[in-house]
Short mmCIF file of C-alpha atoms and ligand atoms in Angstrom, two decimals:
data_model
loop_
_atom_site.label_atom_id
_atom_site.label_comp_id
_atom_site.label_asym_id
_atom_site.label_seq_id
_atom_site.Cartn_x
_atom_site.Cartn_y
_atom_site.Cartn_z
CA UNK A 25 128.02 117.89 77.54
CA UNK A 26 125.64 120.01 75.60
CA UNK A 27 124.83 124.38 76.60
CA UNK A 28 121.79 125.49 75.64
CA UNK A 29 120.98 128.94 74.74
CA UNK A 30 121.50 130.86 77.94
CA UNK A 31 125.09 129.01 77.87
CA UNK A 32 124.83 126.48 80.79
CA UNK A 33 125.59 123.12 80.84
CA UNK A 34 123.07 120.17 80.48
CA UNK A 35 122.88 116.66 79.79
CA UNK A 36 120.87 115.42 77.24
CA UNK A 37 117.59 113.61 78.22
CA UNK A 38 118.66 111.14 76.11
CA UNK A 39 121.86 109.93 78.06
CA UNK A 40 120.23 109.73 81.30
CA UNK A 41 119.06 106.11 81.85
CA UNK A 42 116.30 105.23 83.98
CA UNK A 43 117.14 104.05 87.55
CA UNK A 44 116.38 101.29 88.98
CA UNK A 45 113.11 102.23 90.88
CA UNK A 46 111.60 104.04 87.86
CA UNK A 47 111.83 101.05 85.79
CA UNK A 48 110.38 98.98 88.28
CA UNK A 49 107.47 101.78 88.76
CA UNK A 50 106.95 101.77 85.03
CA UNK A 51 107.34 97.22 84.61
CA UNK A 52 104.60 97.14 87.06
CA UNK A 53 102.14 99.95 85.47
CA UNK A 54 102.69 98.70 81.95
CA UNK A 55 101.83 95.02 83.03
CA UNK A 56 99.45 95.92 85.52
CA UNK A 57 97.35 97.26 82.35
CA UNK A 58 98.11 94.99 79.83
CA UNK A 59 96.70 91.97 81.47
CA UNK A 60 93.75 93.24 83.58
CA UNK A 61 92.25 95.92 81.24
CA UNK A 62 89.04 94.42 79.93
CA UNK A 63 88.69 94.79 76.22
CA UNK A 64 85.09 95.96 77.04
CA UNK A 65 85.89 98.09 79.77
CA UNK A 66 83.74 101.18 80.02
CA UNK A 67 85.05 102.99 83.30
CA UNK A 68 88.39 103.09 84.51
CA UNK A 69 89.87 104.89 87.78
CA UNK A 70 93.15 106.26 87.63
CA UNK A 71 94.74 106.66 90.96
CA UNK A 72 97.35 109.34 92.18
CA UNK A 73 101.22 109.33 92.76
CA UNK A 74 104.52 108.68 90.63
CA UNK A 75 103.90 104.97 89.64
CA UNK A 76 100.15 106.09 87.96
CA UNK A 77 101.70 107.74 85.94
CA UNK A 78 103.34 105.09 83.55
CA UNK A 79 99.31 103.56 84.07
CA UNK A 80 98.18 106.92 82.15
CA UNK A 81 100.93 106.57 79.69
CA UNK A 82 99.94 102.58 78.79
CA UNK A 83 96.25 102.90 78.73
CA UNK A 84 96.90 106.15 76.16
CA UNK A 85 98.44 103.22 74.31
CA UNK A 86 95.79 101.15 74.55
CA UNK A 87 93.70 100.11 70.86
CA UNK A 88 90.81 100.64 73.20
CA UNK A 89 91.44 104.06 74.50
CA UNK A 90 88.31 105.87 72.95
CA UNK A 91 86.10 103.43 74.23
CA UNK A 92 86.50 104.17 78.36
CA UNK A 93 86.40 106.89 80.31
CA UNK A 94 89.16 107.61 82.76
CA UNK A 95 88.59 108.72 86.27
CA UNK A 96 90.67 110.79 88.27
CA UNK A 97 91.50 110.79 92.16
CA UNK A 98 92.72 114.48 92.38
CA UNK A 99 94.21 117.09 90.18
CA UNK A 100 97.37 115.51 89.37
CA UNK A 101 96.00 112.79 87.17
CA UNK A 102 93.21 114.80 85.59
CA UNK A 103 95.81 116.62 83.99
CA UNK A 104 97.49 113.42 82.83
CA UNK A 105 94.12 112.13 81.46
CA UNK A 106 94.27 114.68 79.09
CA UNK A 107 97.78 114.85 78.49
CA UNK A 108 97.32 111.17 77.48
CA UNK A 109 94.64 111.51 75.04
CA UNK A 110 92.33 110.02 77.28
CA UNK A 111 88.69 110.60 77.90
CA UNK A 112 88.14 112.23 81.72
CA UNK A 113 85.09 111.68 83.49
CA UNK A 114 83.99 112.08 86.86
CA UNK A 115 82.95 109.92 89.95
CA UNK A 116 79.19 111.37 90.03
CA UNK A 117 79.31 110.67 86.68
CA UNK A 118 80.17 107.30 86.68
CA UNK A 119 79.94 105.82 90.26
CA UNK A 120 80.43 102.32 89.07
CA UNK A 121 83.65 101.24 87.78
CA UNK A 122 85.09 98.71 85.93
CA UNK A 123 88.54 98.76 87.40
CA UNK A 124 90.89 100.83 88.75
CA UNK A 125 94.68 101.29 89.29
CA UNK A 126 96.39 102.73 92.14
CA UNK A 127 99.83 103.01 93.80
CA UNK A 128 100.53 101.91 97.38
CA UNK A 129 102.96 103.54 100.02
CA UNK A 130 103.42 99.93 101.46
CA UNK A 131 101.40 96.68 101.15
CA UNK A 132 100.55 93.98 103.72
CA UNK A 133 101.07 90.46 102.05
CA UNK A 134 98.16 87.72 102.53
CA UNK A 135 95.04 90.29 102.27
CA UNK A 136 96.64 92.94 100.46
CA UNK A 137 95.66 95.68 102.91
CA UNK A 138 97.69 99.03 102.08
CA UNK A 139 98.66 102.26 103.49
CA UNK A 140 98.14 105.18 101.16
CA UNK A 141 98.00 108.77 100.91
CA UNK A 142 101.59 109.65 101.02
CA UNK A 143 100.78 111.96 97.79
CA UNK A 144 97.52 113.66 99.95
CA UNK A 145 95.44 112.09 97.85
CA UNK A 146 93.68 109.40 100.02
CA UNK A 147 89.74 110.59 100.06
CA UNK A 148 89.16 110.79 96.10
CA UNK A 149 91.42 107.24 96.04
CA UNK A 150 89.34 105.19 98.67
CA UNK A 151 86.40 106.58 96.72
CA UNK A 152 87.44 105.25 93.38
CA UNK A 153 88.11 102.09 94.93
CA UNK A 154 85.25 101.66 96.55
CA UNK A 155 83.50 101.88 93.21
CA UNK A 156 84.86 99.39 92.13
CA UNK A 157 85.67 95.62 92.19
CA UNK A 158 89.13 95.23 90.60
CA UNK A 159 91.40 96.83 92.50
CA UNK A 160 94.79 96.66 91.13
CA UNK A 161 97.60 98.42 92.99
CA UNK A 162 100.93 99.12 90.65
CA UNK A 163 104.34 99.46 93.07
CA UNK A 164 107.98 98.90 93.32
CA UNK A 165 110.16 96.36 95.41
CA UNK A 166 110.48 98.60 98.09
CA UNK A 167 106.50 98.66 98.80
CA UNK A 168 106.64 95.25 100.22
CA UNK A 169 106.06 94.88 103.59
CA UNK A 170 107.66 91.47 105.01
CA UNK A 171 104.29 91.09 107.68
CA UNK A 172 102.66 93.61 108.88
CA UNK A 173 101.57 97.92 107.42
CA UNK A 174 103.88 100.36 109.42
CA UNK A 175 106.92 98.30 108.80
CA UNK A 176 108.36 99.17 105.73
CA UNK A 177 106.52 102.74 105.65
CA UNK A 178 107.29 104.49 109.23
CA UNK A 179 105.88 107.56 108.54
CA UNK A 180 102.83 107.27 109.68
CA UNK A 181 99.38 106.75 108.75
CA UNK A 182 97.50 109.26 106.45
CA UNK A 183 94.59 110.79 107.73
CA UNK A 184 92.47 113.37 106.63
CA UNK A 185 90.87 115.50 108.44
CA UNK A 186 88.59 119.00 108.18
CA UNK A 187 90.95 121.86 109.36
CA UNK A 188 89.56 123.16 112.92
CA UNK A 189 89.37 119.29 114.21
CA UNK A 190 93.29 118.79 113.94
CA UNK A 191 94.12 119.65 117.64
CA UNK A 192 91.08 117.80 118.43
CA UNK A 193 91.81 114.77 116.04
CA UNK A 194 95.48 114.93 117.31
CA UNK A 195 94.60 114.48 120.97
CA UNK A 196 92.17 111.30 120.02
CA UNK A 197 94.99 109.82 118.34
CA UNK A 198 98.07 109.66 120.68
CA UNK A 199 95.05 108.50 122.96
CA UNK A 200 94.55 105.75 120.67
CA UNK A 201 98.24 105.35 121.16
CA UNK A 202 99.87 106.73 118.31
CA UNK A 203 103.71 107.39 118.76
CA UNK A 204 104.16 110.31 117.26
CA UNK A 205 101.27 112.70 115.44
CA UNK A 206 102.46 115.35 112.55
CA UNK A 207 100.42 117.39 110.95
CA UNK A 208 101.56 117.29 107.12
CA UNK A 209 103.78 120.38 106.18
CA UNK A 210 103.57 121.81 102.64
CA UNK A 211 107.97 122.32 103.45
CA UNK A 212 109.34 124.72 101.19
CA UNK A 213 106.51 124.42 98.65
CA UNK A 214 104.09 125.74 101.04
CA UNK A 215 104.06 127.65 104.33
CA UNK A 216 101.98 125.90 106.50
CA UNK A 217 99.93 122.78 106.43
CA UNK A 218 99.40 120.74 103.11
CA UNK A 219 95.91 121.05 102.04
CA UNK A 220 94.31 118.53 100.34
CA UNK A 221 92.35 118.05 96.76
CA UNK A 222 89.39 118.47 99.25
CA UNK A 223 90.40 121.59 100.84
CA UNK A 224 91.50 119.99 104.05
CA UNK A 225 94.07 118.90 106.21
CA UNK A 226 96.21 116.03 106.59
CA UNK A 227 97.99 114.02 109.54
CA UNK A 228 100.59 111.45 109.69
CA UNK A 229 99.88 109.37 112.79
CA UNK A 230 102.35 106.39 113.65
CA UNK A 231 100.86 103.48 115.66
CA UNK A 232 104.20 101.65 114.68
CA UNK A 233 103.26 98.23 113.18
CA UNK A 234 100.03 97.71 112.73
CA UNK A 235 98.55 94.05 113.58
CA UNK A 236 95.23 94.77 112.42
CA UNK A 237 94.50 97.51 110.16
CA UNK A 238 90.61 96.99 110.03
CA UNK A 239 90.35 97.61 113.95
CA UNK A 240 92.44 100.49 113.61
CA UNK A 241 90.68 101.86 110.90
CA UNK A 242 87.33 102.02 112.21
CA UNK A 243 88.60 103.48 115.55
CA UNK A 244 90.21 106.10 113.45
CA UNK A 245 86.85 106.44 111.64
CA UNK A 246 85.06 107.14 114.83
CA UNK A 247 86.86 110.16 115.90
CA UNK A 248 84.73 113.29 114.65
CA UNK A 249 86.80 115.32 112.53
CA UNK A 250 88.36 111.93 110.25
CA UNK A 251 87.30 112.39 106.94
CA UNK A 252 88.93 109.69 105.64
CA UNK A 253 92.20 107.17 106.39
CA UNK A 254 94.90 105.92 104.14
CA UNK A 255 94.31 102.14 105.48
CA UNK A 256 93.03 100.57 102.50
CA UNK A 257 91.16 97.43 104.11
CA UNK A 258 90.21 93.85 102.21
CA UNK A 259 89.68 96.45 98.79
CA UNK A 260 92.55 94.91 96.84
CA UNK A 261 91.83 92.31 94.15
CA UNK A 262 96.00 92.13 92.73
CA UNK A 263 99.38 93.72 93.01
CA UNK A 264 101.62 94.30 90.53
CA UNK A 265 105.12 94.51 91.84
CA UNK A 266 108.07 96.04 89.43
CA UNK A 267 111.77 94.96 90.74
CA UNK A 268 115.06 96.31 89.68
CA UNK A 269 116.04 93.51 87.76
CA UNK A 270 112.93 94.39 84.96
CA UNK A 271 110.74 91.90 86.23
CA UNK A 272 108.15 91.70 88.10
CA UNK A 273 105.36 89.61 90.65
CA UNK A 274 101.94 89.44 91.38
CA UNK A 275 100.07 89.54 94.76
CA UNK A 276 96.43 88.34 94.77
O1 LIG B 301 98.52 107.07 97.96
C1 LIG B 301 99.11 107.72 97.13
C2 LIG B 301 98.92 109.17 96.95
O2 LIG B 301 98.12 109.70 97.96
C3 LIG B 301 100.05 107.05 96.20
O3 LIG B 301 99.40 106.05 95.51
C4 LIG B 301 101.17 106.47 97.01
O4 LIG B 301 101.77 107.51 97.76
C5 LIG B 301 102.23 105.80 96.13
O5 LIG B 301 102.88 106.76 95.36
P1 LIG B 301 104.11 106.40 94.42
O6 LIG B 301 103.58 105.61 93.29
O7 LIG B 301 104.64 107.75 94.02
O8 LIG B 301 105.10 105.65 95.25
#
């Protein structure tokens, strides 16, 4: 054990091996990129969340790098773009897209559907998606869902909303049937509500397991006030899986 210089104990970075779930996070990023970046590409979106960011880190590596410009879904990444030695550009820049990668809070086997937006990022990463038509989700083991969204991830859906509508929004929901509605807390980062890249408000709503996400999500939709839902519907082209072992599996 080390003391640095105001004489308290520390371990060295060094010494402290990667666990189990960060390898797989960073096995599925680093292959995710390596065999689905085009050699040509022009446009790439960069998604939000913890497993994105070994994706910044390998395309930074990439022989390529100068040649595409990166999009971001929020703040967080932007600042990775850079911190990468990547190129940033921007969505009304460059509303087509060659490919992009994203994380996933839990994913539906067969059609890939996915929940998202457990970081609060959800608008600026259905919008990058949508731009695109390679969409490749990076994850870990525990993102698997064994049938159906809402089984391995029971926190809810994400859903975000514009501020005044959440009582409103809140009401349509648990008359949609949703078990229990929660309007995201910033906890001891924030008082009050989390607000999102887009200046607005988010809500976890549970409908407990979800049999079919694209009927839920346009009912969701409908309800004035929804900006935007973390049910990612028939958008995703592969996923990368990382597992604890250092391997990892492919969905598509
Ligand atoms: O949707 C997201 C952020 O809004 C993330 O992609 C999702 O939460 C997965 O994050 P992580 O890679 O940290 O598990």
């Amino acid at each position: 054990m080390l003391r640095n210089t105001s004489n308290r104990l520390f371990t060295p970075l060094r010494t402290i091996a990667m666990s189990g779930v960060e390898s797989a996070k960073k096995i599925a990023a680093y292959k995710a990129v390596e065999e689905n970046l085009p050699g040509d590409a022009k446009v790439v979106g960069v998604g939000s969340g913890s497993t994105v960011v070994y994706v910044a880190e390998r395309l930074g590596q990439m022989a390529n790098k100068n040649q595409f410009v990166c999009i971001p879904t929020g703040f967080q990444l932007k600042q990775l773009i850079l911190d990468n030695g990547l190129t940033l550009g921007t969505i009304e820049q460059y509303p087509t897209i060659d490919i992009a990668f994203d994380g996933a809070d839990e994913v539906s086997p067969g059609k890939l559907d996915l929940i998202k937006g457990g970081g609060a990022c959800l608008f600026q990463e259905k919008l990058v998606a949508s731009a695109t038509d390679n969409f490749v989700v990076v994850a870990d083991f525990r993102k698997k869902s064994p049938q159906y969204l809402g089984t391995n991830w029971n926190k809810g859906v994400p859903i975000e909303v514009v501020p005044n509508s959440w009582v409103y929004v809140t009401r349509r929901l648990k008359e949609l049937g949703a078990k229990q509605v929660i309007l995201r807390q910033g906890g001891s980062a924030k008082a009050g509500p989390v607000i999102t890249d887009n200046n607005n408000f988010l809500i976890d709503a549970d409908f407990g397991s979800i049999k079919d996400p694209a009927a839920l999500n346009t009912k969701l939709l409908a309800i004035v006030g929804v900006v935007e839902t973390g049910l990612f519907v028939n958008m995703t082209k592969k996923v990368y899986f990382g597992d604890e072992d250092g391997t990892h599996s492919v969905w598509q």
